[in-house]
C-alpha cells in the first residue's frame, strides 16, 4: 500500500475514535471511557512510531526543503506523547480527564491537518509512487513492533 494512503487511513481511524469520545464522554461509564481512551493511545502511539522510525526520516532525506516541517512535527508528537502518558495513568473519573483528552484531540487534529494539507502533497511529488509503496510496506510491517508506552517513542525524549 502507498505509504501516504496508509498514514491517511490511520488519521481517519483516530478521528473516528475522537468523534466517539466527543459524543459519549459525558454519559459513558469510567470503564467505557478508559477502554476508548486506551484504544486512542494505542492507535496514536503505533502511528507516531511508524512515522518517526520510517516515514519522517525518508521524507526528510527525500525532500530536504520540508525539513522544518519534519522538525516541527516531531515536537508536536513530543507534546502528544507526554499528554498520552498522563492520560494513560489518570483515573477517568478525575475532573481533569476529559479536559486533557480534549486538548490531546485538538493537538492531534491540528497536526493531522498540517501533515495532510501542507506536507504530504510535496512528499508525494518528490518521492513518487514506487518509493511510497515501498515505505507503505515497511510501515505496515513495523506496526506490530510499536511500543505500548507513548514515552518509548523517539519524540518523547527529543
Ligand atoms: Fe505525525
Ligand atoms: Fe500522521
Tab-separated table of N, CA and C and ligand atoms in Angstrom:
chain	number	residue	atom	x	y	z
A	1	UNK	N	0.842	-1.207	0.000
A	1	UNK	CA	0.000	0.000	0.000
A	1	UNK	C	0.878	1.259	0.000
A	2	UNK	N	0.413	2.263	-0.698
A	2	UNK	CA	1.089	3.566	-0.715
A	2	UNK	C	1.209	4.117	0.713
A	3	UNK	N	2.398	4.558	1.076
A	3	UNK	CA	2.653	4.997	2.448
A	3	UNK	C	1.792	6.161	2.906
A	4	UNK	N	1.540	7.098	1.994
A	4	UNK	CA	0.715	8.255	2.374
A	4	UNK	C	-0.748	7.832	2.545
A	5	UNK	N	-1.199	6.918	1.701
A	5	UNK	CA	-2.566	6.400	1.861
A	5	UNK	C	-2.696	5.696	3.215
A	6	UNK	N	-1.682	4.906	3.563
A	6	UNK	CA	-1.701	4.199	4.854
A	6	UNK	C	-1.781	5.193	6.027
A	7	UNK	N	-0.971	6.247	5.975
A	7	UNK	CA	-0.982	7.232	7.067
A	7	UNK	C	-2.329	7.948	7.148
A	8	UNK	N	-2.901	8.249	5.977
A	8	UNK	CA	-4.215	8.915	5.972
A	8	UNK	C	-5.311	7.993	6.515
A	9	UNK	N	-5.198	6.694	6.242
A	9	UNK	CA	-6.163	5.736	6.812
A	9	UNK	C	-6.074	5.740	8.337
A	10	UNK	N	-4.836	5.756	8.836
A	10	UNK	CA	-4.642	5.850	10.297
A	10	UNK	C	-5.290	7.124	10.835
A	11	UNK	N	-5.085	8.237	10.138
A	11	UNK	CA	-5.676	9.506	10.586
A	11	UNK	C	-7.198	9.380	10.677
A	12	UNK	N	-7.789	8.718	9.670
A	12	UNK	CA	-9.256	8.548	9.673
A	12	UNK	C	-9.689	7.717	10.876
A	13	UNK	N	-8.918	6.660	11.157
A	13	UNK	CA	-9.260	5.796	12.298
A	13	UNK	C	-9.244	6.584	13.597
A	14	UNK	N	-8.197	7.373	13.833
A	14	UNK	CA	-8.148	8.112	15.111
A	14	UNK	C	-9.231	9.195	15.148
A	15	UNK	N	-9.510	9.802	14.001
A	15	UNK	CA	-10.557	10.835	14.007
A	15	UNK	C	-11.917	10.227	14.340
A	16	UNK	N	-12.157	9.003	13.849
A	16	UNK	CA	-13.412	8.313	14.201
A	16	UNK	C	-13.489	8.090	15.705
A	17	UNK	N	-12.369	7.676	16.316
A	17	UNK	CA	-12.342	7.445	17.769
A	17	UNK	C	-12.526	8.767	18.528
A	18	UNK	N	-11.955	9.846	18.001
A	18	UNK	CA	-12.126	11.166	18.637
A	18	UNK	C	-13.602	11.558	18.662
A	19	UNK	N	-14.286	11.360	17.496
A	19	UNK	CA	-15.717	11.719	17.421
A	19	UNK	C	-16.501	10.877	18.422
A	20	UNK	N	-16.121	9.617	18.572
A	20	UNK	CA	-16.811	8.748	19.532
A	20	UNK	C	-16.619	9.286	20.948
A	21	UNK	N	-15.404	9.710	21.271
A	21	UNK	CA	-15.163	10.267	22.605
A	21	UNK	C	-16.027	11.509	22.821
A	22	UNK	N	-16.039	12.392	21.827
A	22	UNK	CA	-16.803	13.642	21.965
A	22	UNK	C	-18.293	13.369	22.155
A	23	UNK	N	-18.789	12.336	21.482
A	23	UNK	CA	-20.223	12.035	21.567
A	23	UNK	C	-20.595	11.379	22.891
A	24	UNK	N	-19.656	10.612	23.464
A	24	UNK	CA	-20.040	9.748	24.594
A	24	UNK	C	-19.455	10.161	25.936
A	25	UNK	N	-18.482	11.080	25.971
A	25	UNK	CA	-17.734	11.238	27.221
A	25	UNK	C	-18.573	11.756	28.401
A	26	UNK	N	-19.660	12.459	28.098
A	26	UNK	CA	-20.480	12.996	29.193
A	26	UNK	C	-21.330	11.917	29.864
A	27	UNK	N	-21.648	10.861	29.126
A	27	UNK	CA	-22.556	9.839	29.669
A	27	UNK	C	-21.877	8.482	29.892
A	28	UNK	N	-20.689	8.275	29.320
A	28	UNK	CA	-20.057	6.949	29.396
A	28	UNK	C	-19.613	6.627	30.824
A	29	UNK	N	-19.571	5.340	31.141
A	29	UNK	CA	-19.032	4.908	32.436
A	29	UNK	C	-17.520	5.116	32.416
A	30	UNK	N	-16.912	5.245	33.613
A	30	UNK	CA	-15.450	5.368	33.642
A	30	UNK	C	-14.762	4.207	32.917
A	31	UNK	N	-15.309	2.991	33.033
A	31	UNK	CA	-14.671	1.831	32.379
A	31	UNK	C	-14.732	1.962	30.849
A	32	UNK	N	-15.864	2.453	30.358
A	32	UNK	CA	-16.002	2.610	28.904
A	32	UNK	C	-15.059	3.702	28.400
A	33	UNK	N	-14.955	4.772	29.190
A	33	UNK	CA	-14.034	5.856	28.797
A	33	UNK	C	-12.591	5.370	28.791
A	34	UNK	N	-12.255	4.587	29.825
A	34	UNK	CA	-10.892	4.019	29.902
A	34	UNK	C	-10.595	3.206	28.652
A	35	UNK	N	-11.536	2.352	28.278
A	35	UNK	CA	-11.318	1.459	27.131
A	35	UNK	C	-11.143	2.280	25.850
A	36	UNK	N	-11.982	3.288	25.658
A	36	UNK	CA	-11.905	4.096	24.438
A	36	UNK	C	-10.603	4.894	24.388
A	37	UNK	N	-10.245	5.506	25.511
A	37	UNK	CA	-9.028	6.325	25.506
A	37	UNK	C	-7.782	5.436	25.372
A	38	UNK	N	-7.810	4.243	25.954
A	38	UNK	CA	-6.674	3.324	25.762
A	38	UNK	C	-6.522	2.934	24.291
A	39	UNK	N	-7.654	2.785	23.618
A	39	UNK	CA	-7.619	2.462	22.191
A	39	UNK	C	-7.024	3.638	21.400
A	40	UNK	N	-7.422	4.843	21.765
A	40	UNK	CA	-6.871	6.044	21.109
A	40	UNK	C	-5.359	6.096	21.316
A	41	UNK	N	-4.915	5.837	22.530
A	41	UNK	CA	-3.476	5.889	22.837
A	41	UNK	C	-2.718	4.835	22.019
A	42	UNK	N	-3.293	3.654	21.926
A	42	UNK	CA	-2.630	2.579	21.179
A	42	UNK	C	-2.509	2.948	19.690
A	43	UNK	N	-3.604	3.412	19.113
A	43	UNK	CA	-3.590	3.800	17.693
A	43	UNK	C	-2.577	4.917	17.429
A	44	UNK	N	-2.614	5.940	18.287
A	44	UNK	CA	-1.736	7.095	18.069
A	44	UNK	C	-0.272	6.742	18.289
A	45	UNK	N	-0.004	5.906	19.266
A	45	UNK	CA	1.386	5.536	19.545
A	45	UNK	C	1.950	4.711	18.391
A	46	UNK	N	1.150	3.788	17.869
A	46	UNK	CA	1.591	2.977	16.738
A	46	UNK	C	1.824	3.866	15.509
A	47	UNK	N	0.907	4.788	15.288
A	47	UNK	CA	1.026	5.690	14.138
A	47	UNK	C	2.279	6.567	14.255
A	48	UNK	N	2.469	7.140	15.434
A	48	UNK	CA	3.636	8.003	15.632
A	48	UNK	C	4.924	7.188	15.461
A	49	UNK	N	4.888	5.937	15.926
A	49	UNK	CA	6.076	5.081	15.825
A	49	UNK	C	6.477	4.841	14.368
A	50	UNK	N	5.523	4.486	13.516
A	50	UNK	CA	5.897	4.211	12.117
A	50	UNK	C	6.284	5.505	11.393
A	51	UNK	N	5.652	6.607	11.771
A	51	UNK	CA	6.058	7.881	11.149
A	51	UNK	C	7.486	8.235	11.562
A	52	UNK	N	7.755	8.142	12.853
A	52	UNK	CA	9.068	8.588	13.340
A	52	UNK	C	10.198	7.661	12.900
A	53	UNK	N	9.902	6.361	12.829
A	53	UNK	CA	11.006	5.448	12.522
A	53	UNK	C	11.192	5.260	11.018
A	54	UNK	N	10.140	5.452	10.217
A	54	UNK	CA	10.268	5.178	8.784
A	54	UNK	C	9.925	6.386	7.902
A	55	UNK	N	8.728	6.943	8.079
A	55	UNK	CA	8.277	7.955	7.118
A	55	UNK	C	9.004	9.289	7.267
A	56	UNK	N	9.127	9.778	8.487
A	56	UNK	CA	9.755	11.092	8.663
A	56	UNK	C	11.212	11.106	8.180
A	57	UNK	N	12.034	10.114	8.560
A	57	UNK	CA	13.418	10.146	8.060
A	57	UNK	C	13.494	10.051	6.534
A	58	UNK	N	12.615	9.232	5.930
A	58	UNK	CA	12.635	9.090	4.471
A	58	UNK	C	12.217	10.392	3.804
A	59	UNK	N	11.197	11.045	4.367
A	59	UNK	CA	10.724	12.298	3.778
A	59	UNK	C	11.761	13.396	3.958
A	60	UNK	N	12.377	13.401	5.115
A	60	UNK	CA	13.391	14.430	5.387
A	60	UNK	C	14.569	14.302	4.418
A	61	UNK	N	14.975	13.060	4.160
A	61	UNK	CA	16.086	12.832	3.232
A	61	UNK	C	15.665	13.115	1.795
A	62	UNK	N	14.433	12.746	1.447
A	62	UNK	CA	13.975	12.879	0.065
A	62	UNK	C	13.533	14.286	-0.309
A	63	UNK	N	13.050	15.045	0.692
A	63	UNK	CA	12.545	16.404	0.433
A	63	UNK	C	13.164	17.369	1.445
A	64	UNK	N	14.450	17.672	1.274
A	64	UNK	CA	15.148	18.483	2.293
A	64	UNK	C	14.472	19.845	2.543
A	65	UNK	N	13.726	20.362	1.563
A	65	UNK	CA	13.037	21.654	1.758
A	65	UNK	C	12.013	21.583	2.885
A	66	UNK	N	11.517	20.399	3.178
A	66	UNK	CA	10.476	20.324	4.206
A	66	UNK	C	11.057	19.917	5.573
A	67	UNK	N	12.351	20.066	5.716
A	67	UNK	CA	12.986	19.676	6.981
A	67	UNK	C	12.363	20.393	8.191
A	68	UNK	N	12.077	21.698	8.040
A	68	UNK	CA	11.460	22.436	9.150
A	68	UNK	C	10.127	21.818	9.543
A	69	UNK	N	9.410	21.377	8.528
A	69	UNK	CA	8.122	20.752	8.821
A	69	UNK	C	8.305	19.478	9.638
A	70	UNK	N	9.312	18.680	9.268
A	70	UNK	CA	9.561	17.432	9.991
A	70	UNK	C	9.951	17.739	11.441
A	71	UNK	N	10.816	18.724	11.612
A	71	UNK	CA	11.268	19.060	12.974
A	71	UNK	C	10.086	19.535	13.831
A	72	UNK	N	9.222	20.355	13.239
A	72	UNK	CA	8.044	20.829	13.969
A	72	UNK	C	7.098	19.669	14.288
A	73	UNK	N	6.965	18.769	13.331
A	73	UNK	CA	6.087	17.608	13.543
A	73	UNK	C	6.559	16.756	14.710
A	74	UNK	N	7.870	16.562	14.802
A	74	UNK	CA	8.400	15.751	15.906
A	74	UNK	C	8.100	16.431	17.245
A	75	UNK	N	8.188	17.768	17.283
A	75	UNK	CA	7.863	18.486	18.530
A	75	UNK	C	6.381	18.332	18.876
A	76	UNK	N	5.543	18.293	17.848
A	76	UNK	CA	4.111	18.074	18.097
A	76	UNK	C	3.871	16.660	18.624
A	77	UNK	N	4.577	15.682	18.048
A	77	UNK	CA	4.489	14.318	18.583
A	77	UNK	C	4.939	14.293	20.046
A	78	UNK	N	5.979	15.053	20.341
A	78	UNK	CA	6.524	15.103	21.701
A	78	UNK	C	5.433	15.526	22.706
A	79	UNK	N	4.753	16.620	22.379
A	79	UNK	CA	3.689	17.123	23.266
A	79	UNK	C	2.595	16.069	23.433
A	80	UNK	N	2.207	15.452	22.307
A	80	UNK	CA	1.122	14.471	22.342
A	80	UNK	C	1.564	13.218	23.126
A	81	UNK	N	2.825	12.811	22.984
A	81	UNK	CA	3.314	11.633	23.715
A	81	UNK	C	3.211	11.862	25.224
A	82	UNK	N	3.583	13.047	25.667
A	82	UNK	CA	3.514	13.323	27.108
A	82	UNK	C	2.079	13.447	27.596
A	83	UNK	N	1.230	14.061	26.786
A	83	UNK	CA	-0.201	14.114	27.143
A	83	UNK	C	-0.774	12.694	27.251
A	84	UNK	N	-0.412	11.843	26.288
A	84	UNK	CA	-0.910	10.459	26.318
A	84	UNK	C	-0.432	9.739	27.560
A	85	UNK	N	0.817	9.980	27.955
A	85	UNK	CA	1.342	9.269	29.127
A	85	UNK	C	0.616	9.719	30.400
A	86	UNK	N	0.194	10.980	30.445
A	86	UNK	CA	-0.579	11.455	31.604
A	86	UNK	C	-1.965	10.830	31.631
A	87	UNK	N	-2.615	10.864	30.465
A	87	UNK	CA	-3.986	10.365	30.380
A	87	UNK	C	-4.020	8.842	30.617
A	88	UNK	N	-2.935	8.149	30.216
A	88	UNK	CA	-2.881	6.699	30.400
A	88	UNK	C	-2.928	6.320	31.886
A	89	UNK	N	-2.381	7.208	32.722
A	89	UNK	CA	-2.313	6.882	34.161
A	89	UNK	C	-3.454	7.509	34.957
A	90	UNK	N	-4.201	8.422	34.327
A	90	UNK	CA	-5.188	9.209	35.053
A	90	UNK	C	-6.518	8.460	35.185
A	91	UNK	N	-7.141	8.567	36.359
A	91	UNK	CA	-8.461	7.983	36.601
A	91	UNK	C	-9.502	8.709	35.723
A	92	UNK	N	-10.271	7.955	34.929
A	92	UNK	CA	-11.261	8.609	34.058
A	92	UNK	C	-12.312	9.417	34.831
A	93	UNK	N	-12.451	9.168	36.141
A	93	UNK	CA	-13.418	9.989	36.895
A	93	UNK	C	-12.794	11.282	37.404
A	94	UNK	N	-11.497	11.424	37.239
A	94	UNK	CA	-10.854	12.679	37.651
A	94	UNK	C	-11.433	13.841	36.843
A	95	UNK	N	-11.609	14.986	37.515
A	95	UNK	CA	-12.258	16.107	36.804
A	95	UNK	C	-11.410	16.643	35.648
A	96	UNK	N	-10.113	16.359	35.644
A	96	UNK	CA	-9.265	16.868	34.557
A	96	UNK	C	-9.204	15.925	33.340
A	97	UNK	N	-9.771	14.712	33.501
A	97	UNK	CA	-9.587	13.689	32.455
A	97	UNK	C	-10.103	14.151	31.085
A	98	UNK	N	-11.375	14.561	31.041
A	98	UNK	CA	-11.962	14.939	29.745
A	98	UNK	C	-11.253	16.153	29.151
A	99	UNK	N	-10.849	17.079	30.015
A	99	UNK	CA	-10.161	18.279	29.527
A	99	UNK	C	-8.831	17.893	28.885
A	100	UNK	N	-8.110	16.977	29.519
A	100	UNK	CA	-6.822	16.557	28.945
A	100	UNK	C	-7.025	15.826	27.617
A	101	UNK	N	-8.025	14.955	27.572
A	101	UNK	CA	-8.274	14.230	26.315
A	101	UNK	C	-8.691	15.215	25.219
A	102	UNK	N	-9.476	16.217	25.582
A	102	UNK	CA	-9.907	17.214	24.591
A	102	UNK	C	-8.715	17.993	24.040
A	103	UNK	N	-7.798	18.374	24.898
A	103	UNK	CA	-6.593	19.086	24.436
A	103	UNK	C	-5.736	18.154	23.568
A	104	UNK	N	-5.667	16.898	23.946
A	104	UNK	CA	-4.948	15.903	23.135
A	104	UNK	C	-5.560	15.835	21.721
A	105	UNK	N	-6.886	15.747	21.666
A	105	UNK	CA	-7.584	15.672	20.380
A	105	UNK	C	-7.307	16.932	19.547
A	106	UNK	N	-7.393	18.093	20.169
A	106	UNK	CA	-7.151	19.351	19.433
A	106	UNK	C	-5.738	19.389	18.855
A	107	UNK	N	-4.776	18.958	19.654
A	107	UNK	CA	-3.385	18.933	19.185
A	107	UNK	C	-3.207	18.001	17.993
A	108	UNK	N	-3.781	16.805	18.095
A	108	UNK	CA	-3.601	15.816	17.030
A	108	UNK	C	-4.316	16.277	15.762
A	109	UNK	N	-5.489	16.876	15.915
A	109	UNK	CA	-6.212	17.302	14.711
A	109	UNK	C	-5.455	18.406	13.973
A	110	UNK	N	-4.878	19.306	14.717
A	110	UNK	CA	-4.056	20.356	14.113
A	110	UNK	C	-2.866	19.724	13.368
A	111	UNK	N	-2.253	18.757	14.020
A	111	UNK	CA	-1.088	18.077	13.456
A	111	UNK	C	-1.451	17.329	12.163
A	112	UNK	N	-2.555	16.597	12.200
A	112	UNK	CA	-3.021	15.840	11.025
A	112	UNK	C	-3.304	16.797	9.864
A	113	UNK	N	-3.971	17.890	10.196
A	113	UNK	CA	-4.311	18.902	9.190
A	113	UNK	C	-3.043	19.389	8.464
A	114	UNK	N	-2.022	19.714	9.249
A	114	UNK	CA	-0.784	20.215	8.650
A	114	UNK	C	-0.096	19.142	7.807
A	115	UNK	N	-0.057	17.908	8.331
A	115	UNK	CA	0.571	16.835	7.547
A	115	UNK	C	-0.137	16.681	6.213
A	116	UNK	N	-1.464	16.586	6.258
A	116	UNK	CA	-2.215	16.265	5.037
A	116	UNK	C	-2.275	17.437	4.057
A	117	UNK	N	-2.437	18.656	4.585
A	117	UNK	CA	-2.624	19.796	3.676
A	117	UNK	C	-1.300	20.344	3.164
A	118	UNK	N	-0.329	20.490	4.076
A	118	UNK	CA	0.864	21.244	3.700
A	118	UNK	C	2.053	20.377	3.302
A	119	UNK	N	2.061	19.150	3.812
A	119	UNK	CA	3.299	18.408	3.695
A	119	UNK	C	3.217	17.203	2.774
A	120	UNK	N	2.201	16.341	2.957
A	120	UNK	CA	2.090	15.126	2.155
A	120	UNK	C	2.139	15.388	0.641
A	121	UNK	N	1.442	16.429	0.136
A	121	UNK	CA	1.494	16.626	-1.323
A	121	UNK	C	2.916	16.836	-1.848
A	122	UNK	N	3.713	17.580	-1.084
A	122	UNK	CA	5.109	17.799	-1.511
A	122	UNK	C	5.911	16.507	-1.457
A	123	UNK	N	5.698	15.735	-0.397
A	123	UNK	CA	6.417	14.468	-0.251
A	123	UNK	C	6.025	13.518	-1.382
A	124	UNK	N	4.739	13.487	-1.698
A	124	UNK	CA	4.283	12.598	-2.774
A	124	UNK	C	4.969	12.952	-4.094
A	125	UNK	N	5.029	14.255	-4.366
A	125	UNK	CA	5.639	14.694	-5.616
A	125	UNK	C	7.115	14.312	-5.673
A	126	UNK	N	7.804	14.478	-4.550
A	126	UNK	CA	9.248	14.241	-4.543
A	126	UNK	C	9.609	12.757	-4.524
A	127	UNK	N	8.848	11.949	-3.804
A	127	UNK	CA	9.248	10.548	-3.650
A	127	UNK	C	8.708	9.637	-4.758
A	128	UNK	N	7.520	9.932	-5.246
A	128	UNK	CA	6.975	9.110	-6.323
A	128	UNK	C	6.359	7.809	-5.839
A	129	UNK	N	5.608	7.198	-6.740
A	129	UNK	CA	4.763	6.074	-6.371
A	129	UNK	C	5.500	4.840	-5.847
A	130	UNK	N	6.592	4.436	-6.526
A	130	UNK	CA	7.187	3.150	-6.123
A	130	UNK	C	7.897	3.283	-4.771
A	131	UNK	N	8.517	4.436	-4.549
A	131	UNK	CA	9.163	4.663	-3.246
A	131	UNK	C	8.106	4.727	-2.126
A	132	UNK	N	6.970	5.363	-2.419
A	132	UNK	CA	5.913	5.457	-1.417
A	132	UNK	C	5.306	4.079	-1.120
A	133	UNK	N	5.238	3.244	-2.136
A	133	UNK	CA	4.718	1.888	-1.930
A	133	UNK	C	5.682	1.094	-1.046
A	134	UNK	N	6.961	1.259	-1.324
A	134	UNK	CA	7.968	0.554	-0.518
A	134	UNK	C	7.877	1.017	0.949
A	135	UNK	N	7.736	2.333	1.156
A	135	UNK	CA	7.612	2.861	2.532
A	135	UNK	C	6.338	2.347	3.193
A	136	UNK	N	5.258	2.270	2.413
A	136	UNK	CA	3.990	1.766	2.950
A	136	UNK	C	4.135	0.331	3.433
A	137	UNK	N	4.819	-0.489	2.655
A	137	UNK	CA	5.013	-1.889	3.042
A	137	UNK	C	5.858	-1.987	4.312
A	138	UNK	N	6.907	-1.171	4.367
A	138	UNK	CA	7.759	-1.207	5.572
A	138	UNK	C	6.989	-0.737	6.804
A	139	UNK	N	6.163	0.314	6.640
A	139	UNK	CA	5.411	0.815	7.799
A	139	UNK	C	4.377	-0.196	8.278
A	140	UNK	N	3.689	-0.838	7.304
A	140	UNK	CA	2.706	-1.859	7.682
A	140	UNK	C	3.394	-2.969	8.479
A	141	UNK	N	4.562	-3.391	8.003
A	141	UNK	CA	5.286	-4.478	8.673
A	141	UNK	C	5.808	-4.054	10.039
A	142	UNK	N	6.045	-2.749	10.238
A	142	UNK	CA	6.624	-2.280	11.505
A	142	UNK	C	5.565	-2.078	12.598
A	143	UNK	N	4.305	-2.008	12.206
A	143	UNK	CA	3.249	-1.722	13.197
A	143	UNK	C	3.285	-2.625	14.436
A	144	UNK	N	3.442	-3.957	14.250
A	144	UNK	CA	3.451	-4.812	15.450
A	144	UNK	C	4.648	-4.559	16.376
A	145	UNK	N	5.663	-3.865	15.873
A	145	UNK	CA	6.840	-3.600	16.707
A	145	UNK	C	6.703	-2.305	17.504
A	146	UNK	N	5.593	-1.608	17.338
A	146	UNK	CA	5.408	-0.321	18.032
A	146	UNK	C	5.337	-0.537	19.545
A	147	UNK	N	5.888	0.397	20.323
A	147	UNK	CA	5.822	0.253	21.775
A	147	UNK	C	4.404	0.521	22.279
A	148	UNK	N	4.079	-0.011	23.457
A	148	UNK	CA	2.777	0.289	24.068
A	148	UNK	C	2.849	1.605	24.828
A	149	UNK	N	4.029	1.913	25.333
A	149	UNK	CA	4.216	3.108	26.165
A	149	UNK	C	4.551	4.313	25.282
A	150	UNK	N	3.707	5.351	25.298
A	150	UNK	CA	3.995	6.515	24.450
A	150	UNK	C	5.351	7.161	24.771
A	151	UNK	N	5.802	7.007	26.001
A	151	UNK	CA	7.097	7.612	26.351
A	151	UNK	C	8.282	6.845	25.759
A	152	UNK	N	8.009	5.665	25.179
A	152	UNK	CA	9.077	4.942	24.484
A	152	UNK	C	9.250	5.448	23.057
A	153	UNK	N	8.359	6.349	22.604
A	153	UNK	CA	8.537	6.946	21.279
A	153	UNK	C	9.794	7.812	21.270
A	154	UNK	N	10.451	7.855	20.094
A	154	UNK	CA	11.654	8.682	19.976
A	154	UNK	C	11.339	10.143	20.303
A	155	UNK	N	10.172	10.613	19.840
A	155	UNK	CA	9.814	12.023	20.029
A	155	UNK	C	9.637	12.388	21.508
A	156	UNK	N	9.306	11.412	22.342
A	156	UNK	CA	9.052	11.705	23.760
A	156	UNK	C	10.328	12.235	24.425
A	157	UNK	N	11.476	11.747	23.964
A	157	UNK	CA	12.726	12.200	24.587
A	157	UNK	C	13.508	13.139	23.692
A	158	UNK	N	12.869	13.624	22.629
A	158	UNK	CA	13.591	14.546	21.737
A	158	UNK	C	13.513	15.981	22.259
B	1	LIG	FE1	2.634	12.871	12.689
B	2	LIG	FE1	0.248	11.349	10.964
